[in-house]
């Protein structure tokens, strides 16, 4: 048992519980995804020993090696980085959930690769709520059309939306972006598109996860607060 890691994880879990309590939400509807990009397998194994079960990776090459070396079927891996179509075949083999689908081209390739291995791949649609040119994600105006188009791909299952808001010094500044993601979730949900489930909202990181929980996050992606600064 790594006592420093254990303490960080306990602290985060307490903050999640407290925030959920303050806004009248059930802690069980908020999933903690431990972000392990640039974190060595040894430390990830220790995090598993502390009870964490869901991990997020950002780079295909790095995650292929790590997931193989950790080789633990009781945990679940999520892909949270930018995904290129030519890496789709690895992504469907490695990940239980892909958070970052933002184009029909990528969706079609994931569908094709998932079909090859007889899998229905769970995905989220990444929305660029801040309309930043530096960030991936479909624009808020186009997300409904993307959802409708993906609804007809039989080897993909849309579970919800994901976003990375613009960076601000104060976490309160990002609240409107989280609120916008939630509004988009409602809009898409009201369309009742076959094969589209809008249960999940993946939003919130180390600096702003409490705001995200308040605004309805069901998945928060936390790296630094668990593992420390990445080297
Ligand atoms: C790195 C990363 C995180 C974790 O960020 P921290 O600030 O270290 O908690 C969350 N989401 C995505 C998409 C990331 O790339």
PDB file of C-alpha atoms and ligand atoms in Angstrom:
ATOM      1  CA  UNK A   1       0.000   0.000   0.000  1.00  0.00           C
ATOM      2  CA  UNK A   2       1.307   3.410  -1.018  1.00  0.00           C
ATOM      3  CA  UNK A   3       0.241   5.724   1.845  1.00  0.00           C
ATOM      4  CA  UNK A   4       0.596   8.995  -0.070  1.00  0.00           C
ATOM      5  CA  UNK A   5      -1.467   7.698  -2.973  1.00  0.00           C
ATOM      6  CA  UNK A   6      -4.041   6.243  -0.608  1.00  0.00           C
ATOM      7  CA  UNK A   7      -4.367   9.598   1.116  1.00  0.00           C
ATOM      8  CA  UNK A   8      -4.860  11.486  -2.172  1.00  0.00           C
ATOM      9  CA  UNK A   9      -7.512   9.020  -3.293  1.00  0.00           C
ATOM     10  CA  UNK A  10      -9.358   9.191   0.035  1.00  0.00           C
ATOM     11  CA  UNK A  11      -9.286  12.967  -0.126  1.00  0.00           C
ATOM     12  CA  UNK A  12     -10.744  13.045  -3.635  1.00  0.00           C
ATOM     13  CA  UNK A  13     -13.430  10.534  -2.756  1.00  0.00           C
ATOM     14  CA  UNK A  14     -14.387  12.600   0.271  1.00  0.00           C
ATOM     15  CA  UNK A  15     -14.589  15.758  -1.836  1.00  0.00           C
ATOM     16  CA  UNK A  16     -16.809  13.948  -4.358  1.00  0.00           C
ATOM     17  CA  UNK A  17     -19.083  12.699  -1.596  1.00  0.00           C
ATOM     18  CA  UNK A  18     -19.290  16.087   0.079  1.00  0.00           C
ATOM     19  CA  UNK A  19     -20.048  17.924  -3.155  1.00  0.00           C
ATOM     20  CA  UNK A  20     -22.682  15.379  -4.153  1.00  0.00           C
ATOM     21  CA  UNK A  21     -24.252  15.728  -0.734  1.00  0.00           C
ATOM     22  CA  UNK A  22     -24.277  19.545  -0.929  1.00  0.00           C
ATOM     23  CA  UNK A  23     -26.131  19.523  -4.239  1.00  0.00           C
ATOM     24  CA  UNK A  24     -28.459  16.670  -3.365  1.00  0.00           C
ATOM     25  CA  UNK A  25     -26.983  14.102  -5.723  1.00  0.00           C
ATOM     26  CA  UNK A  26     -26.300  10.425  -5.172  1.00  0.00           C
ATOM     27  CA  UNK A  27     -22.530   9.791  -5.004  1.00  0.00           C
ATOM     28  CA  UNK A  28     -23.060   6.528  -6.848  1.00  0.00           C
ATOM     29  CA  UNK A  29     -24.015   8.342 -10.025  1.00  0.00           C
ATOM     30  CA  UNK A  30     -20.597  10.006 -10.175  1.00  0.00           C
ATOM     31  CA  UNK A  31     -17.843   7.832 -11.587  1.00  0.00           C
ATOM     32  CA  UNK A  32     -14.225   8.703 -10.825  1.00  0.00           C
ATOM     33  CA  UNK A  33     -11.921   8.125 -13.776  1.00  0.00           C
ATOM     34  CA  UNK A  34      -8.274   8.139 -12.721  1.00  0.00           C
ATOM     35  CA  UNK A  35      -6.275   9.722 -15.531  1.00  0.00           C
ATOM     36  CA  UNK A  36      -3.038   7.805 -15.958  1.00  0.00           C
ATOM     37  CA  UNK A  37      -1.354   9.409 -18.967  1.00  0.00           C
ATOM     38  CA  UNK A  38       2.402   9.490 -18.316  1.00  0.00           C
ATOM     39  CA  UNK A  39       1.915   7.455 -15.113  1.00  0.00           C
ATOM     40  CA  UNK A  40       3.967   4.267 -14.821  1.00  0.00           C
ATOM     41  CA  UNK A  41       2.276   0.843 -14.552  1.00  0.00           C
ATOM     42  CA  UNK A  42       3.711   0.332 -11.071  1.00  0.00           C
ATOM     43  CA  UNK A  43       1.838   3.341  -9.707  1.00  0.00           C
ATOM     44  CA  UNK A  44      -1.321   2.350 -11.574  1.00  0.00           C
ATOM     45  CA  UNK A  45      -1.177  -1.069  -9.926  1.00  0.00           C
ATOM     46  CA  UNK A  46      -0.910   0.656  -6.555  1.00  0.00           C
ATOM     47  CA  UNK A  47      -3.977   2.739  -7.436  1.00  0.00           C
ATOM     48  CA  UNK A  48      -5.836  -0.476  -8.250  1.00  0.00           C
ATOM     49  CA  UNK A  49      -4.726  -1.736  -4.840  1.00  0.00           C
ATOM     50  CA  UNK A  50      -6.336   1.373  -3.317  1.00  0.00           C
ATOM     51  CA  UNK A  51      -9.640   0.386  -4.890  1.00  0.00           C
ATOM     52  CA  UNK A  52      -9.763   2.442  -8.103  1.00  0.00           C
ATOM     53  CA  UNK A  53     -11.390   0.581 -10.979  1.00  0.00           C
ATOM     54  CA  UNK A  54     -11.657   2.994 -13.925  1.00  0.00           C
ATOM     55  CA  UNK A  55      -8.660   4.540 -15.681  1.00  0.00           C
ATOM     56  CA  UNK A  56      -8.350   7.087 -18.469  1.00  0.00           C
ATOM     57  CA  UNK A  57      -5.562   7.154 -21.060  1.00  0.00           C
ATOM     58  CA  UNK A  58      -4.843   9.805 -23.691  1.00  0.00           C
ATOM     59  CA  UNK A  59      -2.365   8.255 -26.105  1.00  0.00           C
ATOM     60  CA  UNK A  60      -2.875   4.998 -28.008  1.00  0.00           C
ATOM     61  CA  UNK A  61       0.774   3.949 -28.219  1.00  0.00           C
ATOM     62  CA  UNK A  62       1.423   4.552 -24.530  1.00  0.00           C
ATOM     63  CA  UNK A  63      -1.778   2.812 -23.464  1.00  0.00           C
ATOM     64  CA  UNK A  64      -1.182  -0.290 -25.579  1.00  0.00           C
ATOM     65  CA  UNK A  65       1.946  -1.063 -23.623  1.00  0.00           C
ATOM     66  CA  UNK A  66       0.540  -0.120 -20.239  1.00  0.00           C
ATOM     67  CA  UNK A  67      -2.767  -1.962 -20.569  1.00  0.00           C
ATOM     68  CA  UNK A  68      -0.945  -5.097 -21.711  1.00  0.00           C
ATOM     69  CA  UNK A  69       1.530  -4.929 -18.853  1.00  0.00           C
ATOM     70  CA  UNK A  70      -1.124  -4.327 -16.196  1.00  0.00           C
ATOM     71  CA  UNK A  71      -3.381  -6.992 -17.702  1.00  0.00           C
ATOM     72  CA  UNK A  72      -6.193  -6.853 -15.132  1.00  0.00           C
ATOM     73  CA  UNK A  73      -9.628  -7.732 -16.440  1.00  0.00           C
ATOM     74  CA  UNK A  74     -11.406  -6.403 -13.352  1.00  0.00           C
ATOM     75  CA  UNK A  75     -10.672  -2.781 -14.237  1.00  0.00           C
ATOM     76  CA  UNK A  76     -12.058  -0.662 -17.016  1.00  0.00           C
ATOM     77  CA  UNK A  77     -10.089   1.547 -19.428  1.00  0.00           C
ATOM     78  CA  UNK A  78     -11.419   4.734 -21.007  1.00  0.00           C
ATOM     79  CA  UNK A  79      -9.852   6.635 -23.883  1.00  0.00           C
ATOM     80  CA  UNK A  80      -9.926  10.403 -23.299  1.00  0.00           C
ATOM     81  CA  UNK A  81      -7.377  11.745 -25.806  1.00  0.00           C
ATOM     82  CA  UNK A  82      -7.692  12.893 -29.381  1.00  0.00           C
ATOM     83  CA  UNK A  83      -8.240   9.845 -31.574  1.00  0.00           C
ATOM     84  CA  UNK A  84      -7.117   9.600 -35.179  1.00  0.00           C
ATOM     85  CA  UNK A  85      -9.083   7.292 -37.474  1.00  0.00           C
ATOM     86  CA  UNK A  86      -5.986   5.247 -38.241  1.00  0.00           C
ATOM     87  CA  UNK A  87      -5.753   4.278 -34.544  1.00  0.00           C
ATOM     88  CA  UNK A  88      -9.396   3.212 -34.305  1.00  0.00           C
ATOM     89  CA  UNK A  89      -8.533  -0.462 -34.578  1.00  0.00           C
ATOM     90  CA  UNK A  90      -6.424  -0.305 -31.416  1.00  0.00           C
ATOM     91  CA  UNK A  91      -8.960   1.834 -29.570  1.00  0.00           C
ATOM     92  CA  UNK A  92     -11.809  -0.682 -29.977  1.00  0.00           C
ATOM     93  CA  UNK A  93      -9.590  -3.488 -28.721  1.00  0.00           C
ATOM     94  CA  UNK A  94      -8.344  -1.625 -25.669  1.00  0.00           C
ATOM     95  CA  UNK A  95     -11.136   0.565 -24.355  1.00  0.00           C
ATOM     96  CA  UNK A  96     -14.508   0.047 -22.692  1.00  0.00           C
ATOM     97  CA  UNK A  97     -15.491   3.644 -23.405  1.00  0.00           C
ATOM     98  CA  UNK A  98     -14.123   6.177 -25.903  1.00  0.00           C
ATOM     99  CA  UNK A  99     -14.916   9.739 -24.737  1.00  0.00           C
ATOM    100  CA  UNK A 100     -13.693  11.663 -27.737  1.00  0.00           C
ATOM    101  CA  UNK A 101     -15.717  10.907 -30.862  1.00  0.00           C
ATOM    102  CA  UNK A 102     -16.192  14.177 -32.727  1.00  0.00           C
ATOM    103  CA  UNK A 103     -16.719  13.378 -36.415  1.00  0.00           C
ATOM    104  CA  UNK A 104     -18.707  11.028 -38.597  1.00  0.00           C
ATOM    105  CA  UNK A 105     -15.473   9.932 -40.260  1.00  0.00           C
ATOM    106  CA  UNK A 106     -14.016   8.734 -36.959  1.00  0.00           C
ATOM    107  CA  UNK A 107     -17.341   7.174 -35.946  1.00  0.00           C
ATOM    108  CA  UNK A 108     -17.565   5.192 -39.205  1.00  0.00           C
ATOM    109  CA  UNK A 109     -14.059   3.851 -38.775  1.00  0.00           C
ATOM    110  CA  UNK A 110     -14.699   2.884 -35.136  1.00  0.00           C
ATOM    111  CA  UNK A 111     -17.919   1.183 -36.229  1.00  0.00           C
ATOM    112  CA  UNK A 112     -16.061  -0.754 -38.913  1.00  0.00           C
ATOM    113  CA  UNK A 113     -13.306  -1.862 -36.555  1.00  0.00           C
ATOM    114  CA  UNK A 114     -15.772  -2.787 -33.796  1.00  0.00           C
ATOM    115  CA  UNK A 115     -17.727  -4.890 -36.285  1.00  0.00           C
ATOM    116  CA  UNK A 116     -14.560  -6.809 -37.154  1.00  0.00           C
ATOM    117  CA  UNK A 117     -14.148  -7.953 -33.560  1.00  0.00           C
ATOM    118  CA  UNK A 118     -17.864  -8.428 -32.920  1.00  0.00           C
ATOM    119  CA  UNK A 119     -18.086  -5.642 -30.398  1.00  0.00           C
ATOM    120  CA  UNK A 120     -20.582  -2.890 -29.722  1.00  0.00           C
ATOM    121  CA  UNK A 121     -18.304  -0.020 -28.748  1.00  0.00           C
ATOM    122  CA  UNK A 122     -19.556   2.466 -26.154  1.00  0.00           C
ATOM    123  CA  UNK A 123     -18.685   6.053 -26.995  1.00  0.00           C
ATOM    124  CA  UNK A 124     -19.263   9.643 -25.904  1.00  0.00           C
ATOM    125  CA  UNK A 125     -19.464  12.617 -28.232  1.00  0.00           C
ATOM    126  CA  UNK A 126     -16.861  15.262 -27.460  1.00  0.00           C
ATOM    127  CA  UNK A 127     -18.264  18.784 -27.718  1.00  0.00           C
ATOM    128  CA  UNK A 128     -16.069  21.875 -28.083  1.00  0.00           C
ATOM    129  CA  UNK A 129     -18.291  24.033 -25.871  1.00  0.00           C
ATOM    130  CA  UNK A 130     -15.801  26.903 -25.833  1.00  0.00           C
ATOM    131  CA  UNK A 131     -15.505  26.856 -29.644  1.00  0.00           C
ATOM    132  CA  UNK A 132     -11.716  26.966 -29.259  1.00  0.00           C
ATOM    133  CA  UNK A 133      -9.720  26.366 -32.407  1.00  0.00           C
ATOM    134  CA  UNK A 134      -7.013  24.657 -30.344  1.00  0.00           C
ATOM    135  CA  UNK A 135      -9.402  21.980 -29.086  1.00  0.00           C
ATOM    136  CA  UNK A 136     -10.991  18.920 -30.655  1.00  0.00           C
ATOM    137  CA  UNK A 137     -14.676  18.273 -30.407  1.00  0.00           C
ATOM    138  CA  UNK A 138     -17.743  18.842 -32.519  1.00  0.00           C
ATOM    139  CA  UNK A 139     -19.215  22.343 -32.312  1.00  0.00           C
ATOM    140  CA  UNK A 140     -22.377  22.692 -30.198  1.00  0.00           C
ATOM    141  CA  UNK A 141     -24.382  23.508 -33.348  1.00  0.00           C
ATOM    142  CA  UNK A 142     -23.423  20.236 -35.012  1.00  0.00           C
ATOM    143  CA  UNK A 143     -23.662  17.729 -32.172  1.00  0.00           C
ATOM    144  CA  UNK A 144     -27.321  16.825 -32.746  1.00  0.00           C
ATOM    145  CA  UNK A 145     -26.685  16.006 -36.415  1.00  0.00           C
ATOM    146  CA  UNK A 146     -23.647  13.944 -35.441  1.00  0.00           C
ATOM    147  CA  UNK A 147     -25.721  12.015 -32.893  1.00  0.00           C
ATOM    148  CA  UNK A 148     -28.416  11.295 -35.480  1.00  0.00           C
ATOM    149  CA  UNK A 149     -25.848  10.078 -38.010  1.00  0.00           C
ATOM    150  CA  UNK A 150     -24.109   7.837 -35.469  1.00  0.00           C
ATOM    151  CA  UNK A 151     -27.448   6.427 -34.309  1.00  0.00           C
ATOM    152  CA  UNK A 152     -27.571   4.325 -37.462  1.00  0.00           C
ATOM    153  CA  UNK A 153     -24.157   2.693 -36.891  1.00  0.00           C
ATOM    154  CA  UNK A 154     -24.955  -0.675 -35.347  1.00  0.00           C
ATOM    155  CA  UNK A 155     -21.593  -1.351 -33.706  1.00  0.00           C
ATOM    156  CA  UNK A 156     -21.479   1.926 -31.793  1.00  0.00           C
ATOM    157  CA  UNK A 157     -23.529   2.891 -28.777  1.00  0.00           C
ATOM    158  CA  UNK A 158     -23.598   6.565 -27.768  1.00  0.00           C
ATOM    159  CA  UNK A 159     -23.757   6.925 -23.977  1.00  0.00           C
ATOM    160  CA  UNK A 160     -23.545  10.699 -23.587  1.00  0.00           C
ATOM    161  CA  UNK A 161     -21.368  13.779 -24.004  1.00  0.00           C
ATOM    162  CA  UNK A 162     -17.904  14.881 -22.958  1.00  0.00           C
ATOM    163  CA  UNK A 163     -16.188  18.258 -22.877  1.00  0.00           C
ATOM    164  CA  UNK A 164     -12.961  20.019 -21.955  1.00  0.00           C
ATOM    165  CA  UNK A 165     -13.843  23.669 -21.243  1.00  0.00           C
ATOM    166  CA  UNK A 166     -11.499  26.634 -21.780  1.00  0.00           C
ATOM    167  CA  UNK A 167      -8.865  27.146 -19.088  1.00  0.00           C
ATOM    168  CA  UNK A 168      -9.600  29.787 -16.453  1.00  0.00           C
ATOM    169  CA  UNK A 169      -7.976  30.627 -13.147  1.00  0.00           C
ATOM    170  CA  UNK A 170     -11.258  30.324 -11.313  1.00  0.00           C
ATOM    171  CA  UNK A 171     -13.280  27.113 -11.540  1.00  0.00           C
ATOM    172  CA  UNK A 172     -16.526  29.098 -11.288  1.00  0.00           C
ATOM    173  CA  UNK A 173     -15.773  30.596 -14.721  1.00  0.00           C
ATOM    174  CA  UNK A 174     -16.261  27.194 -16.352  1.00  0.00           C
ATOM    175  CA  UNK A 175     -19.738  26.616 -14.922  1.00  0.00           C
ATOM    176  CA  UNK A 176     -21.507  28.094 -18.005  1.00  0.00           C
ATOM    177  CA  UNK A 177     -19.669  25.633 -20.274  1.00  0.00           C
ATOM    178  CA  UNK A 178     -20.747  22.699 -18.147  1.00  0.00           C
ATOM    179  CA  UNK A 179     -24.293  24.068 -18.163  1.00  0.00           C
ATOM    180  CA  UNK A 180     -24.176  24.247 -21.952  1.00  0.00           C
ATOM    181  CA  UNK A 181     -23.129  20.619 -22.202  1.00  0.00           C
ATOM    182  CA  UNK A 182     -26.042  19.667 -20.006  1.00  0.00           C
ATOM    183  CA  UNK A 183     -28.436  21.681 -22.190  1.00  0.00           C
ATOM    184  CA  UNK A 184     -27.148  19.863 -25.266  1.00  0.00           C
ATOM    185  CA  UNK A 185     -27.727  16.578 -23.454  1.00  0.00           C
ATOM    186  CA  UNK A 186     -31.362  17.595 -22.886  1.00  0.00           C
ATOM    187  CA  UNK A 187     -31.821  18.680 -26.496  1.00  0.00           C
ATOM    188  CA  UNK A 188     -30.486  15.390 -27.849  1.00  0.00           C
ATOM    189  CA  UNK A 189     -32.393  13.354 -25.280  1.00  0.00           C
ATOM    190  CA  UNK A 190     -35.651  15.035 -26.275  1.00  0.00           C
ATOM    191  CA  UNK A 191     -35.141  13.929 -29.866  1.00  0.00           C
ATOM    192  CA  UNK A 192     -35.425  10.300 -28.693  1.00  0.00           C
ATOM    193  CA  UNK A 193     -33.035   9.070 -31.370  1.00  0.00           C
ATOM    194  CA  UNK A 194     -32.929   5.267 -31.568  1.00  0.00           C
ATOM    195  CA  UNK A 195     -29.678   3.797 -30.240  1.00  0.00           C
ATOM    196  CA  UNK A 196     -28.677   7.050 -28.513  1.00  0.00           C
ATOM    197  CA  UNK A 197     -28.490   7.081 -24.750  1.00  0.00           C
ATOM    198  CA  UNK A 198     -27.699  10.438 -23.119  1.00  0.00           C
ATOM    199  CA  UNK A 199     -27.109   9.297 -19.554  1.00  0.00           C
ATOM    200  CA  UNK A 200     -23.467  10.290 -19.198  1.00  0.00           C
ATOM    201  CA  UNK A 201     -21.817  13.702 -18.896  1.00  0.00           C
ATOM    202  CA  UNK A 202     -18.033  13.445 -18.778  1.00  0.00           C
ATOM    203  CA  UNK A 203     -16.802  16.792 -17.459  1.00  0.00           C
ATOM    204  CA  UNK A 204     -14.563  18.073 -14.687  1.00  0.00           C
ATOM    205  CA  UNK A 205     -10.865  17.598 -13.962  1.00  0.00           C
ATOM    206  CA  UNK A 206      -8.609  18.328 -10.953  1.00  0.00           C
ATOM    207  CA  UNK A 207      -9.234  22.082 -11.031  1.00  0.00           C
ATOM    208  CA  UNK A 208     -12.972  22.126 -11.553  1.00  0.00           C
ATOM    209  CA  UNK A 209     -14.573  18.768 -10.729  1.00  0.00           C
ATOM    210  CA  UNK A 210     -16.658  20.121  -7.867  1.00  0.00           C
ATOM    211  CA  UNK A 211     -18.285  22.659 -10.196  1.00  0.00           C
ATOM    212  CA  UNK A 212     -18.791  19.874 -12.742  1.00  0.00           C
ATOM    213  CA  UNK A 213     -20.542  17.658 -10.179  1.00  0.00           C
ATOM    214  CA  UNK A 214     -22.797  20.553  -9.229  1.00  0.00           C
ATOM    215  CA  UNK A 215     -23.659  20.995 -12.919  1.00  0.00           C
ATOM    216  CA  UNK A 216     -24.505  17.333 -13.458  1.00  0.00           C
ATOM    217  CA  UNK A 217     -21.294  15.429 -14.288  1.00  0.00           C
ATOM    218  CA  UNK A 218     -21.606  11.631 -14.123  1.00  0.00           C
ATOM    219  CA  UNK A 219     -17.944  11.031 -14.964  1.00  0.00           C
ATOM    220  CA  UNK A 220     -15.070  13.155 -13.691  1.00  0.00           C
ATOM    221  CA  UNK A 221     -11.543  12.700 -15.061  1.00  0.00           C
ATOM    222  CA  UNK A 222      -8.863  13.316 -12.452  1.00  0.00           C
ATOM    223  CA  UNK A 223      -5.117  12.963 -12.839  1.00  0.00           C
ATOM    224  CA  UNK A 224      -3.077  15.527 -10.908  1.00  0.00           C
ATOM    225  CA  UNK A 225      -5.063  15.389  -7.671  1.00  0.00           C
ATOM    226  CA  UNK A 226      -4.487  11.626  -7.493  1.00  0.00           C
ATOM    227  CA  UNK A 227      -0.994  11.083  -8.913  1.00  0.00           C
ATOM    228  CA  UNK A 228       0.598  14.520  -8.500  1.00  0.00           C
ATOM    229  CA  UNK A 229       2.021  16.701 -11.257  1.00  0.00           C
ATOM    230  CA  UNK A 230       2.945  14.815 -14.422  1.00  0.00           C
ATOM    231  CA  UNK A 231       6.677  14.992 -15.073  1.00  0.00           C
TER     232      UNK A 231
HETATM  233  C1  LIG B   1      -5.037  15.019 -18.622  1.00  0.00           C
HETATM  234  C2  LIG B   1      -6.513  15.034 -18.737  1.00  0.00           C
HETATM  235  C3  LIG B   1      -7.337  15.048 -17.582  1.00  0.00           C
HETATM  236  C4  LIG B   1      -6.799  15.098 -16.174  1.00  0.00           C
HETATM  237  O1  LIG B   1      -6.382  16.392 -15.868  1.00  0.00           O
HETATM  238  P1  LIG B   1      -5.902  16.792 -14.376  1.00  0.00           P
HETATM  239  O2  LIG B   1      -5.982  18.263 -14.392  1.00  0.00           O
HETATM  240  O3  LIG B   1      -4.540  16.248 -14.205  1.00  0.00           O
HETATM  241  O4  LIG B   1      -6.878  16.187 -13.424  1.00  0.00           O
HETATM  242  C5  LIG B   1      -8.705  15.000 -17.769  1.00  0.00           C
HETATM  243  N1  LIG B   1      -9.257  14.969 -18.994  1.00  0.00           N
HETATM  244  C6  LIG B   1      -8.503  14.953 -20.111  1.00  0.00           C
HETATM  245  C7  LIG B   1      -9.175  14.911 -21.433  1.00  0.00           C
HETATM  246  C8  LIG B   1      -7.119  15.008 -20.009  1.00  0.00           C
HETATM  247  O5  LIG B   1      -6.386  15.023 -21.134  1.00  0.00           O
END
